[in-house]
XYZ file of C-alpha atoms in Angstrom:
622
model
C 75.853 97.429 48.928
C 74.946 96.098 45.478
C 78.156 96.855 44.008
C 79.416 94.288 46.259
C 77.262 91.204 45.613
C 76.441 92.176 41.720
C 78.636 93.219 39.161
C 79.486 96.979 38.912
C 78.918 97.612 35.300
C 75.727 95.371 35.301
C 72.473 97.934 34.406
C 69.601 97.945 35.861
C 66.491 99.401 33.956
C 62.785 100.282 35.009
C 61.572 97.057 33.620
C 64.281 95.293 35.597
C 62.124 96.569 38.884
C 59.100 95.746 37.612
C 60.006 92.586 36.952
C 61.813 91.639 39.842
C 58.988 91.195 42.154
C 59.162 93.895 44.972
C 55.337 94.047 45.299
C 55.348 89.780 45.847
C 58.544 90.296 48.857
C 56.401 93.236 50.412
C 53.079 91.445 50.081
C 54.473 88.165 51.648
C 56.486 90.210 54.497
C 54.794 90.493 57.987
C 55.446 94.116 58.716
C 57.523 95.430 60.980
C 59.062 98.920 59.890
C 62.175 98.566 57.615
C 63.947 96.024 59.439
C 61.656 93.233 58.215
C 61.654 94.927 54.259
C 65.501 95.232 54.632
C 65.414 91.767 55.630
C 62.830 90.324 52.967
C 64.456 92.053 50.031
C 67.905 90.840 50.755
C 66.487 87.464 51.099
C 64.894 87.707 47.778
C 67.895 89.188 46.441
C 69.998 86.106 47.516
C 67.312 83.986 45.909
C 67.374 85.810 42.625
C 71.098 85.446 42.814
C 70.857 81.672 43.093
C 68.051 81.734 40.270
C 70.634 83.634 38.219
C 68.337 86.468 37.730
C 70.875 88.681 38.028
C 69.172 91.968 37.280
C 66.691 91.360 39.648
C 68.925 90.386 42.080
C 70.616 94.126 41.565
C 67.224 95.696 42.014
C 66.319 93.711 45.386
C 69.962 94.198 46.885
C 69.461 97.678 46.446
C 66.314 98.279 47.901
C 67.238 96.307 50.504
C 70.314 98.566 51.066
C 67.886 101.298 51.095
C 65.656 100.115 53.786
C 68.548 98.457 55.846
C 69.438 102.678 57.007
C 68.323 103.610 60.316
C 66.546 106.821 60.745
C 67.920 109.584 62.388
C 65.038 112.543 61.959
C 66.285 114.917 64.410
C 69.801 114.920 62.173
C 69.512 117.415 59.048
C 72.659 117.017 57.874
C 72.941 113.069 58.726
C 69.376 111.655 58.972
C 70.142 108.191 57.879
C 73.088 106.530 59.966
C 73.837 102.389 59.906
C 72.110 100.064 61.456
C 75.036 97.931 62.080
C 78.601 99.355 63.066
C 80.942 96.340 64.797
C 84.745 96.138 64.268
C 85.644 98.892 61.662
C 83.020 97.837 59.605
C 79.612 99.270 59.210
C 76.152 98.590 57.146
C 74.743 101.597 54.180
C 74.724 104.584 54.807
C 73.471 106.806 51.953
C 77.079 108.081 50.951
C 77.910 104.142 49.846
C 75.043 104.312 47.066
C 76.346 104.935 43.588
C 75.127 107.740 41.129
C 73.969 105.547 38.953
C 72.508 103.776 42.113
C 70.125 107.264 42.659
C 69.306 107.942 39.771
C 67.722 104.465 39.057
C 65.807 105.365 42.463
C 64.860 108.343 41.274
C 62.943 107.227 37.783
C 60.912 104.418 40.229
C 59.658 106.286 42.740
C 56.374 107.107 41.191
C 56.184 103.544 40.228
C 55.543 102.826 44.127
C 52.725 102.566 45.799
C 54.253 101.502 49.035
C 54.047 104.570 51.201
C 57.121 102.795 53.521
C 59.260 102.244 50.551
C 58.199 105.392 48.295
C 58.751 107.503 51.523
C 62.504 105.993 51.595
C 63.655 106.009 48.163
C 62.352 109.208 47.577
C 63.815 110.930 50.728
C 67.289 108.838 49.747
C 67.070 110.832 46.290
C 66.556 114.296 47.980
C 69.438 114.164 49.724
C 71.408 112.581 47.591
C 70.587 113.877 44.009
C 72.442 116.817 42.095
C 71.090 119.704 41.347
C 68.255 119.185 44.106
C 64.556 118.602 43.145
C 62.217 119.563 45.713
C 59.666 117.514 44.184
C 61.364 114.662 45.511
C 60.813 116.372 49.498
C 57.345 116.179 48.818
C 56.510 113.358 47.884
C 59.106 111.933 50.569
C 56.505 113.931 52.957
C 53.146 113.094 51.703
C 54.546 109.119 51.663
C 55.952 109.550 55.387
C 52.686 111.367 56.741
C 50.533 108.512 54.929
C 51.382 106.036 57.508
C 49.362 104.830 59.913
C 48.780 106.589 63.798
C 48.423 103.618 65.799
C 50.437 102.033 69.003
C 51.494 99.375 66.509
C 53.269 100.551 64.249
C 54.528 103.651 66.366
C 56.895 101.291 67.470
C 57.813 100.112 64.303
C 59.412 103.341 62.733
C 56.484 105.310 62.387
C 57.633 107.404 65.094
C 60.489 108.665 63.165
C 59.111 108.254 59.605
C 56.570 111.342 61.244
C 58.946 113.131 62.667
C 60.955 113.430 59.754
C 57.912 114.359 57.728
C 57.568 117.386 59.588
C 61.153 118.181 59.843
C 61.184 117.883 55.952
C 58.415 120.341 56.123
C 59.789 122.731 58.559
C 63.198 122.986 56.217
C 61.068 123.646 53.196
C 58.834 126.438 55.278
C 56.644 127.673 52.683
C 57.184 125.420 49.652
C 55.766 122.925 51.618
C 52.154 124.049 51.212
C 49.731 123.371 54.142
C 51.474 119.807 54.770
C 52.631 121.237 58.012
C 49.041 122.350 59.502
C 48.088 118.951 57.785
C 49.847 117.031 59.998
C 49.338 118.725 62.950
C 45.888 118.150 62.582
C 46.066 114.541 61.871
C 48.132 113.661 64.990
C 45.818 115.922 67.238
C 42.806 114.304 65.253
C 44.216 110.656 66.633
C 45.487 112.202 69.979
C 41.519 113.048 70.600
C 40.676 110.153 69.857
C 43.328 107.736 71.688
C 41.525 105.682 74.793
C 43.605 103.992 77.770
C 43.549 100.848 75.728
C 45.836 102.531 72.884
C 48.798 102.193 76.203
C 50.887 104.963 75.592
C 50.058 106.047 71.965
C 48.384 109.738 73.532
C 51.333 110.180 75.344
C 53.606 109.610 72.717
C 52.101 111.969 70.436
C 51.997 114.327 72.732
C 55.692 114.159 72.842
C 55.672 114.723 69.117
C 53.398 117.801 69.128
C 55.903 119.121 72.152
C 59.024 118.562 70.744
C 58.064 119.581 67.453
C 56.306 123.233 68.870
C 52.970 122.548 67.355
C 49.427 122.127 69.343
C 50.166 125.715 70.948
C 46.584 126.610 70.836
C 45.293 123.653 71.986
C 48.050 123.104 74.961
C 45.090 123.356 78.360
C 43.008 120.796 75.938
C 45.927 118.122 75.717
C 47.168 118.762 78.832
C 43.645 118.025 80.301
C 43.111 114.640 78.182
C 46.645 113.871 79.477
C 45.862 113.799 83.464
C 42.675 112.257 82.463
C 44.044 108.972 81.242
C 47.003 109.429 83.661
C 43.932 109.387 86.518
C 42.394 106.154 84.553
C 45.502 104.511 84.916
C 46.090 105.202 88.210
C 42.755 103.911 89.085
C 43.363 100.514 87.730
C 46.559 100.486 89.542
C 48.968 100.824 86.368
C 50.758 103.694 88.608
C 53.730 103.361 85.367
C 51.592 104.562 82.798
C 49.763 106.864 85.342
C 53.479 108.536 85.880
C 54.611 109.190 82.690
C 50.680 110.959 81.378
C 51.191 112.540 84.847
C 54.446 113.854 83.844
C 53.509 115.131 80.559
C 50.407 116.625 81.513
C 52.847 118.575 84.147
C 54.810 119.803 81.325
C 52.061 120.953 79.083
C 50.260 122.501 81.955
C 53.333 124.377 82.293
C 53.374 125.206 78.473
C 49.418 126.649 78.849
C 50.284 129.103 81.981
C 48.829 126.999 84.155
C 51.343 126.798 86.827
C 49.406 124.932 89.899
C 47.981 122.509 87.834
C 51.547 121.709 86.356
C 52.091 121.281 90.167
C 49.199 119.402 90.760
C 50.298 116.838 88.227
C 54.011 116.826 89.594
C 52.477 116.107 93.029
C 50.408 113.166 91.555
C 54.190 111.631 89.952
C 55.435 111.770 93.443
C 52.343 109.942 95.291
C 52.631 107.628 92.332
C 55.801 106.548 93.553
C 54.817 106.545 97.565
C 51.886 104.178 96.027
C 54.273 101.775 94.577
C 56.465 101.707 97.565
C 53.513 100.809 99.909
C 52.581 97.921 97.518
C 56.189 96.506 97.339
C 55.828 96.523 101.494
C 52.308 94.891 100.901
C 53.322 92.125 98.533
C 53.578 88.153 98.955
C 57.253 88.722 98.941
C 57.725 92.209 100.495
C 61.444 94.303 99.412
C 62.397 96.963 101.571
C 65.208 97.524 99.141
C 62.776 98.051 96.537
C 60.418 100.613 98.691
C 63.363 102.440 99.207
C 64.072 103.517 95.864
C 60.542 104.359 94.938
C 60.443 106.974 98.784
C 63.550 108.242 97.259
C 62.269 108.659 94.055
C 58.310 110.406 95.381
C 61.342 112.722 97.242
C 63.032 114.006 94.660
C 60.083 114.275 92.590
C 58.625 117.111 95.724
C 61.788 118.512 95.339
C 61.435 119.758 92.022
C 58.856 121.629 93.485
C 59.572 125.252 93.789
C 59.111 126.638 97.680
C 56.539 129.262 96.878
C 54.259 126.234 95.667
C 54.704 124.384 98.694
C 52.209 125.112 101.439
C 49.265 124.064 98.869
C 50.076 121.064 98.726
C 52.085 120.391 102.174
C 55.119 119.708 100.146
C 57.278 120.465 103.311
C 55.492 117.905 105.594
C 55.117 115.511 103.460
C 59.238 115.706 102.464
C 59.705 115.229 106.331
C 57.326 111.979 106.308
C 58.735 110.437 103.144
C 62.816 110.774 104.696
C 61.429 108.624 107.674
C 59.792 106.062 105.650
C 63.076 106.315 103.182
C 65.297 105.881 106.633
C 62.996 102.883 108.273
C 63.091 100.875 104.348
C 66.322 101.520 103.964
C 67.699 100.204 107.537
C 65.252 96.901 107.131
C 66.367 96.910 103.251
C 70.247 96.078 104.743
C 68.743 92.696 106.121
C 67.683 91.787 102.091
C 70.802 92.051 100.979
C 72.808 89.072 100.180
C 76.202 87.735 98.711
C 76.662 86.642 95.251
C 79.955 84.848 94.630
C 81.232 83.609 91.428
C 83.567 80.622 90.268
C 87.164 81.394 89.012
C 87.766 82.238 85.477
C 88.373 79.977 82.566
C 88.256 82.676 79.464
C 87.732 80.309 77.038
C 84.669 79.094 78.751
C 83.653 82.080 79.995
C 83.512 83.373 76.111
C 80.988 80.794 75.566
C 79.221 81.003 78.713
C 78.735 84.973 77.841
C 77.483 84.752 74.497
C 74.832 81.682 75.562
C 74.148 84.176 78.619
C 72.427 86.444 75.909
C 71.813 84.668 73.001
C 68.276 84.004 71.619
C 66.579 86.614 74.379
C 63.952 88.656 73.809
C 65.748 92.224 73.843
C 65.071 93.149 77.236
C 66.289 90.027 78.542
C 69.260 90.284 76.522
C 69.956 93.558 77.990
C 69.546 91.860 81.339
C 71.855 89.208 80.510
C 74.309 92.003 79.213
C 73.982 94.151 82.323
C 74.877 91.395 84.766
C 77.511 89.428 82.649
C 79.734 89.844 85.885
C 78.779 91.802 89.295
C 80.446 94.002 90.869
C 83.556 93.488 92.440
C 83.374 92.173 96.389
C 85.749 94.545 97.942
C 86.485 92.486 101.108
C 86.963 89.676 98.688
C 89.488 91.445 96.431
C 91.239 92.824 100.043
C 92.139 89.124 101.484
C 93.244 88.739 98.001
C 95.437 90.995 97.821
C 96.701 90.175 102.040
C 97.143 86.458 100.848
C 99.313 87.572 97.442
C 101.190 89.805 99.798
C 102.528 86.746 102.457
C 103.046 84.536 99.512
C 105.206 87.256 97.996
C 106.385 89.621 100.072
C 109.314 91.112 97.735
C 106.749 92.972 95.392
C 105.117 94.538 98.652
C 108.318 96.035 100.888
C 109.107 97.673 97.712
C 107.616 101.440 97.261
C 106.010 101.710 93.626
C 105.690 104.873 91.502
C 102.737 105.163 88.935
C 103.600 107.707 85.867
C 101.089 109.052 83.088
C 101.704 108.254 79.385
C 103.454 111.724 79.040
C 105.446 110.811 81.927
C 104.710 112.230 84.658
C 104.880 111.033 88.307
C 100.925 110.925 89.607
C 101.428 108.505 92.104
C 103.207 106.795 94.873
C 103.262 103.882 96.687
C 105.019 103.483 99.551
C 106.759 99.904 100.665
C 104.972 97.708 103.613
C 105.722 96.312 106.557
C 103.464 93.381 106.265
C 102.720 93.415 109.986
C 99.542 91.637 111.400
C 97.902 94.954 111.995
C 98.843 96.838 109.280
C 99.996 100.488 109.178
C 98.848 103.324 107.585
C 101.319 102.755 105.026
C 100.627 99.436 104.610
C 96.775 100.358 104.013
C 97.734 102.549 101.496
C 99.789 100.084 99.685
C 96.874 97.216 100.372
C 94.539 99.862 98.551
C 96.978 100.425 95.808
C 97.383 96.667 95.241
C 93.491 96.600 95.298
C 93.488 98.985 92.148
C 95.842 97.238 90.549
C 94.039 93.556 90.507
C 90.858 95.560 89.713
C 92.417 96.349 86.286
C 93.226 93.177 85.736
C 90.115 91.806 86.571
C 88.579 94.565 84.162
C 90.197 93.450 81.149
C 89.728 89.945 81.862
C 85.876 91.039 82.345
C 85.413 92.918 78.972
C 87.427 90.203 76.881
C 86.019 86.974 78.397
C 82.484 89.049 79.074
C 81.546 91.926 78.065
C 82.448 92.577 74.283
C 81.010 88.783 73.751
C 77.749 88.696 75.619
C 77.838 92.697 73.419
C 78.875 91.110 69.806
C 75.458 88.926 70.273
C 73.486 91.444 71.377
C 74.140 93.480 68.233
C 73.216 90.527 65.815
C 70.285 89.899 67.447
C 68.522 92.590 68.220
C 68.424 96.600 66.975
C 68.077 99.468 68.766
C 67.641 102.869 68.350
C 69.153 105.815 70.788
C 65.458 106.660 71.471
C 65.843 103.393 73.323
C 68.205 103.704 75.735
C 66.946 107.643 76.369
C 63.686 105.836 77.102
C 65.682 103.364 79.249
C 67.459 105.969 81.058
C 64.255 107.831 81.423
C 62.644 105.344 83.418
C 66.114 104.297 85.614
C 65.560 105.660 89.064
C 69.249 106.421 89.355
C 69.199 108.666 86.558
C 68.697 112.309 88.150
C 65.944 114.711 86.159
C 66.885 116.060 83.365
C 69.729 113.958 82.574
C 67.939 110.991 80.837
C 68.847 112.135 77.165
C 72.491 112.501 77.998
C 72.636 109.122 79.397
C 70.764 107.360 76.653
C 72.947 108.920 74.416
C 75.917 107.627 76.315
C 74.438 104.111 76.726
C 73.706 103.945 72.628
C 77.238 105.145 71.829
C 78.422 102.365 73.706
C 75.762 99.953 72.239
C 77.176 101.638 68.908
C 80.735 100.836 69.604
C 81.556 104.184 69.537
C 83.486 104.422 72.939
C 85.460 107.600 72.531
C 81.677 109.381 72.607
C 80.237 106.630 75.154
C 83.361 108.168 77.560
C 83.192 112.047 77.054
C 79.214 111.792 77.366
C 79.069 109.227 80.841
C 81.785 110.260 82.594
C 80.443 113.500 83.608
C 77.266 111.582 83.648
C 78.172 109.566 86.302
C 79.811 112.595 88.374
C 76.353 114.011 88.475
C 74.497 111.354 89.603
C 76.782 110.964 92.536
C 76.439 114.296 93.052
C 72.387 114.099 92.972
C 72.420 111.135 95.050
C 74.513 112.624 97.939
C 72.390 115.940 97.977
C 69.491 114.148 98.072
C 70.472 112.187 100.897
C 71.041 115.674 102.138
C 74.862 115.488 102.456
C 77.150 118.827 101.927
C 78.923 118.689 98.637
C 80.656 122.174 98.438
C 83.149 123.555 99.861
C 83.507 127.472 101.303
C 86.842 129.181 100.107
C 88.043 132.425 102.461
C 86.304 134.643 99.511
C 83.262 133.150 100.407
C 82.696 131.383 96.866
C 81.352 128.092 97.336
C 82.318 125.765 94.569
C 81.035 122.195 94.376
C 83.604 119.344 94.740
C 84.646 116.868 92.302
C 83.887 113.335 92.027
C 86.895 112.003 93.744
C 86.536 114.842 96.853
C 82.905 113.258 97.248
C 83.774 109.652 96.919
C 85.860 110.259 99.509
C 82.637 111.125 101.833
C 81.737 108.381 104.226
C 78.402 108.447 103.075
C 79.187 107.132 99.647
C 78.835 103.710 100.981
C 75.784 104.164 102.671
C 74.126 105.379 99.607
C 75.868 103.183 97.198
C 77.353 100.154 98.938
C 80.839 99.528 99.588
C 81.552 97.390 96.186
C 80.097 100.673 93.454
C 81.813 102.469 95.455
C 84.953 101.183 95.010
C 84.188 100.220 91.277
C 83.788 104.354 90.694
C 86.838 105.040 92.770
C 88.712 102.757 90.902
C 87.477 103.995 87.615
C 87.076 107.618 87.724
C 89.020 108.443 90.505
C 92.659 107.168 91.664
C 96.082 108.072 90.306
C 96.807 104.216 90.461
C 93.937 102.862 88.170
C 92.806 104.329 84.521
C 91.779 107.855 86.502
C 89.408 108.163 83.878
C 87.516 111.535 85.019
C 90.599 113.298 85.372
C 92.228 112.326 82.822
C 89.657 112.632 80.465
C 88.368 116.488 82.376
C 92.199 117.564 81.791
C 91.961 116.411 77.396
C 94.701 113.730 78.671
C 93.364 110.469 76.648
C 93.497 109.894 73.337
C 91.808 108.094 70.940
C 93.225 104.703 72.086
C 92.666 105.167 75.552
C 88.972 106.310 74.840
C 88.674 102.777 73.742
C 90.925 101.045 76.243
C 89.174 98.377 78.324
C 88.650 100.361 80.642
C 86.650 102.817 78.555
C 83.891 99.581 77.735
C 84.104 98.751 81.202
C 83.081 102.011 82.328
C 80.142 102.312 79.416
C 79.240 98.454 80.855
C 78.936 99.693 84.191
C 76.739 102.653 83.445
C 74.463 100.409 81.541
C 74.450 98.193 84.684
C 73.680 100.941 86.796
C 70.824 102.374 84.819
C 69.520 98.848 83.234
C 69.044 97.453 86.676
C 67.485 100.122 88.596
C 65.237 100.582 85.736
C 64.334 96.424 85.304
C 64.523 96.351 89.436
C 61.785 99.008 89.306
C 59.997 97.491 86.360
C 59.232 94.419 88.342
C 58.212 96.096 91.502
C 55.611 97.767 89.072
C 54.024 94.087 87.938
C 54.456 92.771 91.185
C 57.117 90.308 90.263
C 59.881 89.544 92.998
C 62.194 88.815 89.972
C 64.809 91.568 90.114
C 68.305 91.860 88.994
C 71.660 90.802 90.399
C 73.587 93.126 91.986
């Protein structure tokens, strides 16, 4: 904030700002939404501060400050958050901004002529200001909606700074004119308009005129323009893009009443995926592994497909021919498969090693990095481990354990072992127990000498929204349908360091997608009381299913059993389904473990299928 790099009690006046030379930093400043002006005013600022221009140096912190706020335009009550929490400590947020602070905002807006800037500082002093002055809405609106439609700079905040134009609208109903109609017009005016070289811009304002309920009476037309580009793509082979206009047009088809074209579309998604699954077979470097996921995918996709709509499109058959593709991939997929081993840990340079791992990526290599600080744990590995610690010393084995909850409660025993060659049941219970037990070690040596390091450099370096990681999620294959926002959300939380939501929002999360997974594979996940109510099992009743492993491999398997499920590690689904952790164990290490993993598990399928797309063979570690 200013008050923290200028003096308090040092005024600022009009001529102060138009002295200070805002319109030089902006003019000077490659664009790049309000990262690059919270950047280049802050830089000025420190400059001015050096030149001992201290007024001016007032003026550019705080505009600086003002630009430096993410925004949030689906929150009314919060629409500006941080861009930077880490630690306790956090960046602006609009609360941190003196009175004195808004009301010199307020007597410069009109001075602007900046529609980025004027749209920011005006919007600042509408929510801020007291009594409120819906002038200050308006021209917040009229400076938002003056931005430019284009792929560009869509991706550079315009996105949001449009969405919260019409949510600004909306709230003021009437006393916002026509500036509602206005806009809907302009973004179906560039929707028209938008050609298969604009990438995704059509789609994405498509999304906008969904979400937001406008377009109604134009809902066949979009719908229509949608499939068409989704067809062009398809044509050239760009079977990504062709999904996601596919997809969309499904939905909007949908919206018009046009229920078998909305199938239509939803059959085209699932051939999509059948498509890229032949071409990962056909490739230089063919991956089984890969076809697999996109047959499982085209699967699940017919499945959304209600059974009254199936005989027009063969729906049945073509389920029946897709399982034994799916079953011949995935038995030749077992034979891609390999071993990745890693050396023994030395924390200090593993801190180092972590932070290099990520630093000075672009963001999605970052991520990569981030995603695959460690693998997973090698289960047969972690089993002689635990064999060989056992004959070296025996006393802590023969010895029965008991595990008890923080409230003190006995939730588990262990019972002693004989330490034979061929070990008893007993004895596997207790080599299981032990297994657990060096897992949590391993996980907080993981997140110390890892995670939270290769994490710290990711936030300095890069930004990201929670569109991002719903957009992530949304194109994960492990993510089931209709559970991409709640995963994004989970993912971001994490990103955010806000674990205690990153928990209650993936846990669950992650029950689900087991869940999914095993019905899809078409295994039985309820169980039949004598009533004959058929409930569906928890997450540690179906990781107990043999044909976890198949689906998942032995080493996630144990990773979510170890994590979500046993009485002698963290137990975190239970524990966390019965209100049992609190705010420190929400934020244990083996609350950023689990967030890690779930970004591994999305991050990867998603990059894994990413490359299959481009016909790279560069995928990523296991």
């Amino acid at each position: 904030m200013s008050a923290e790099r200028c003096p308090a009690d040092l005024g600022i006046t009009h001529q102060d700002f138009a002295d200070c030379g805002w319109k030089e930093v902006l003019a000077k400043t490659e664009r790049d939404g309000y990262l690059s002006m919270w950047q280049a005013f802050h830089a000025a600022a420190k400059q001015a501060t050096t030149d001992g221009r201290q007024s001016h140096a007032k003026v550019l912190w705080l505009l600086g400050d003002a630009c430096s706020m993410m925004l949030s335009p689906k929150s009314i009550n919060e629409p500006f958050k941080p861009a930077i929490v880490m630690r306790g400590q956090r960046s602006v947020i609009p609360e941190d901004l003196s009175e004195s602070d808004i009301t010199f905002l307020s007597e410069i807006v009109d001075s602007i002529d900046d529609p980025w800037l004027k749209a920011r500082l005006a919007d600042l002093v509408w929510i801020r200001k007291r009594p409120r002055d819906v002038g200050y809405t308006l021209v917040a609106i009229d400076s938002y909606r003056s931005i430019p439609l284009d792929t560009e700079t869509w991706v550079s905040d315009g996105h949001e700074c449009w969405e919260r134009a019409i949510g600004l609208a909306r709230m003021l109903k009437a006393g916002s004119g026509d500036r509602l109609k206005e806009m809907e017009d302009a973004v179906i005016r560039t929707f028209d308009t938008a050609t298969r070289q604009d990438g995704f811009l059509a789609l994405w304002l498509a999304g906008l005129l969904f979400d937001d309920g406008l377009g109604r009476d134009k809902q066949a037309i979009i719908a229509q323009k949608l499939e068409s580009l989704g067809r062009e793509f398809d044509d050239e082979g760009d079977l990504h893009r062709a999904r996601e206009f596919f997809k969309a047009s499904a939905k909007w088809f949908k919206a018009a009443g046009d229920n078998p074209k909305s199938i239509e579309m939803t059959v085209a998604v699932a051939e999509s995926f059948v498509k890229e699954a032949k071409a990962r077979i056909a490739s230089e470097k063919p991956s089984h592994m890969a076809a697999a996921g996109f047959y499982e995918d085209a699967i699940q996709t017919y499945r959304t497909i209600p059974r009254s709509e199936r005989p027009a499109h063969r729906v049945d058959e073509r389920l029946k021919e897709l399982q034994l593709c799916l079953t011949e991939s995935g038995m030749k997929a077992l034979d891609e498969m390999g071993v990745i081993s890693t050396p023994g840990i030395n924390l200090s340079q593993t801190i180092e090693d972590a932070r290099d791992s990520v630093r000075g990526k672009s963001v999605s290599e970052a991520l990569k990095a981030l995603a695959n600080v460690y693998p997973y744990v090698k289960v047969k590995e972690l089993r002689d481990n635990v064999i060989k610690k056992n004959q070296q010393f025996p006393l802590q084995a023969i010895f029965p354990a008991t595990v008890m909850s923080r409230d003190g409660r006995v939730i588990a025993r262990r019972p002693g072992m004989n330490l034979n060659d061929t070990p008893s049941d007993n004895d596997e219970i207790g080599i299981h127990t032990e297994m657990i037990h060096d897992h949590g070690i391993l996980v907080g040596l993981v997140v110390q000498g890892r995670i939270l390091p290769a994490l710290e450099v990711l936030l300095l370096e890069h930004r990201l929204r929670e569109v991002d990681f719903i957009n992530l999620a949304n194109q994960s294959p492990i993510v089931p349908p209709g559970r991409e926002r709640l995963f994004g959300m989970a993912l971001f939380a994490g990103y955010d360091y806000d674990f205690v939501t990153a928990l209650h929002l993936l846990v669950p999360q992650i029950e689900n997608m087991v869940r999914f997974h095993l019905k899809c594979a078409g295994v039985k996940t309820t169980t039949l009381d004598s009533k004959g109510i058929e409930t569906e099992n928890g997450l540690s009743t179906l990781m107990d299913l043999p044909e976890c492993e198949t689906i998942f491999g032995e080493d996630l398997t144990f990773e979510i059993q170890a994590l979500f499920c046993d009485a002698f590690g963290p137990n975190l689904r239970n524990e966390l389904a019965h209100g049992l952790l609190d705010d420190r164990a929400c934020q244990s290490a083996y609350a950023i473990y689990a967030w890690w993993l779930g970004l591994k598990l999305v991050f990867n399928t998603f990059w894994n299928a990413a490359r299959k797309i481009n016909g790279s063979n560069e995928e990523a570690a296991a």
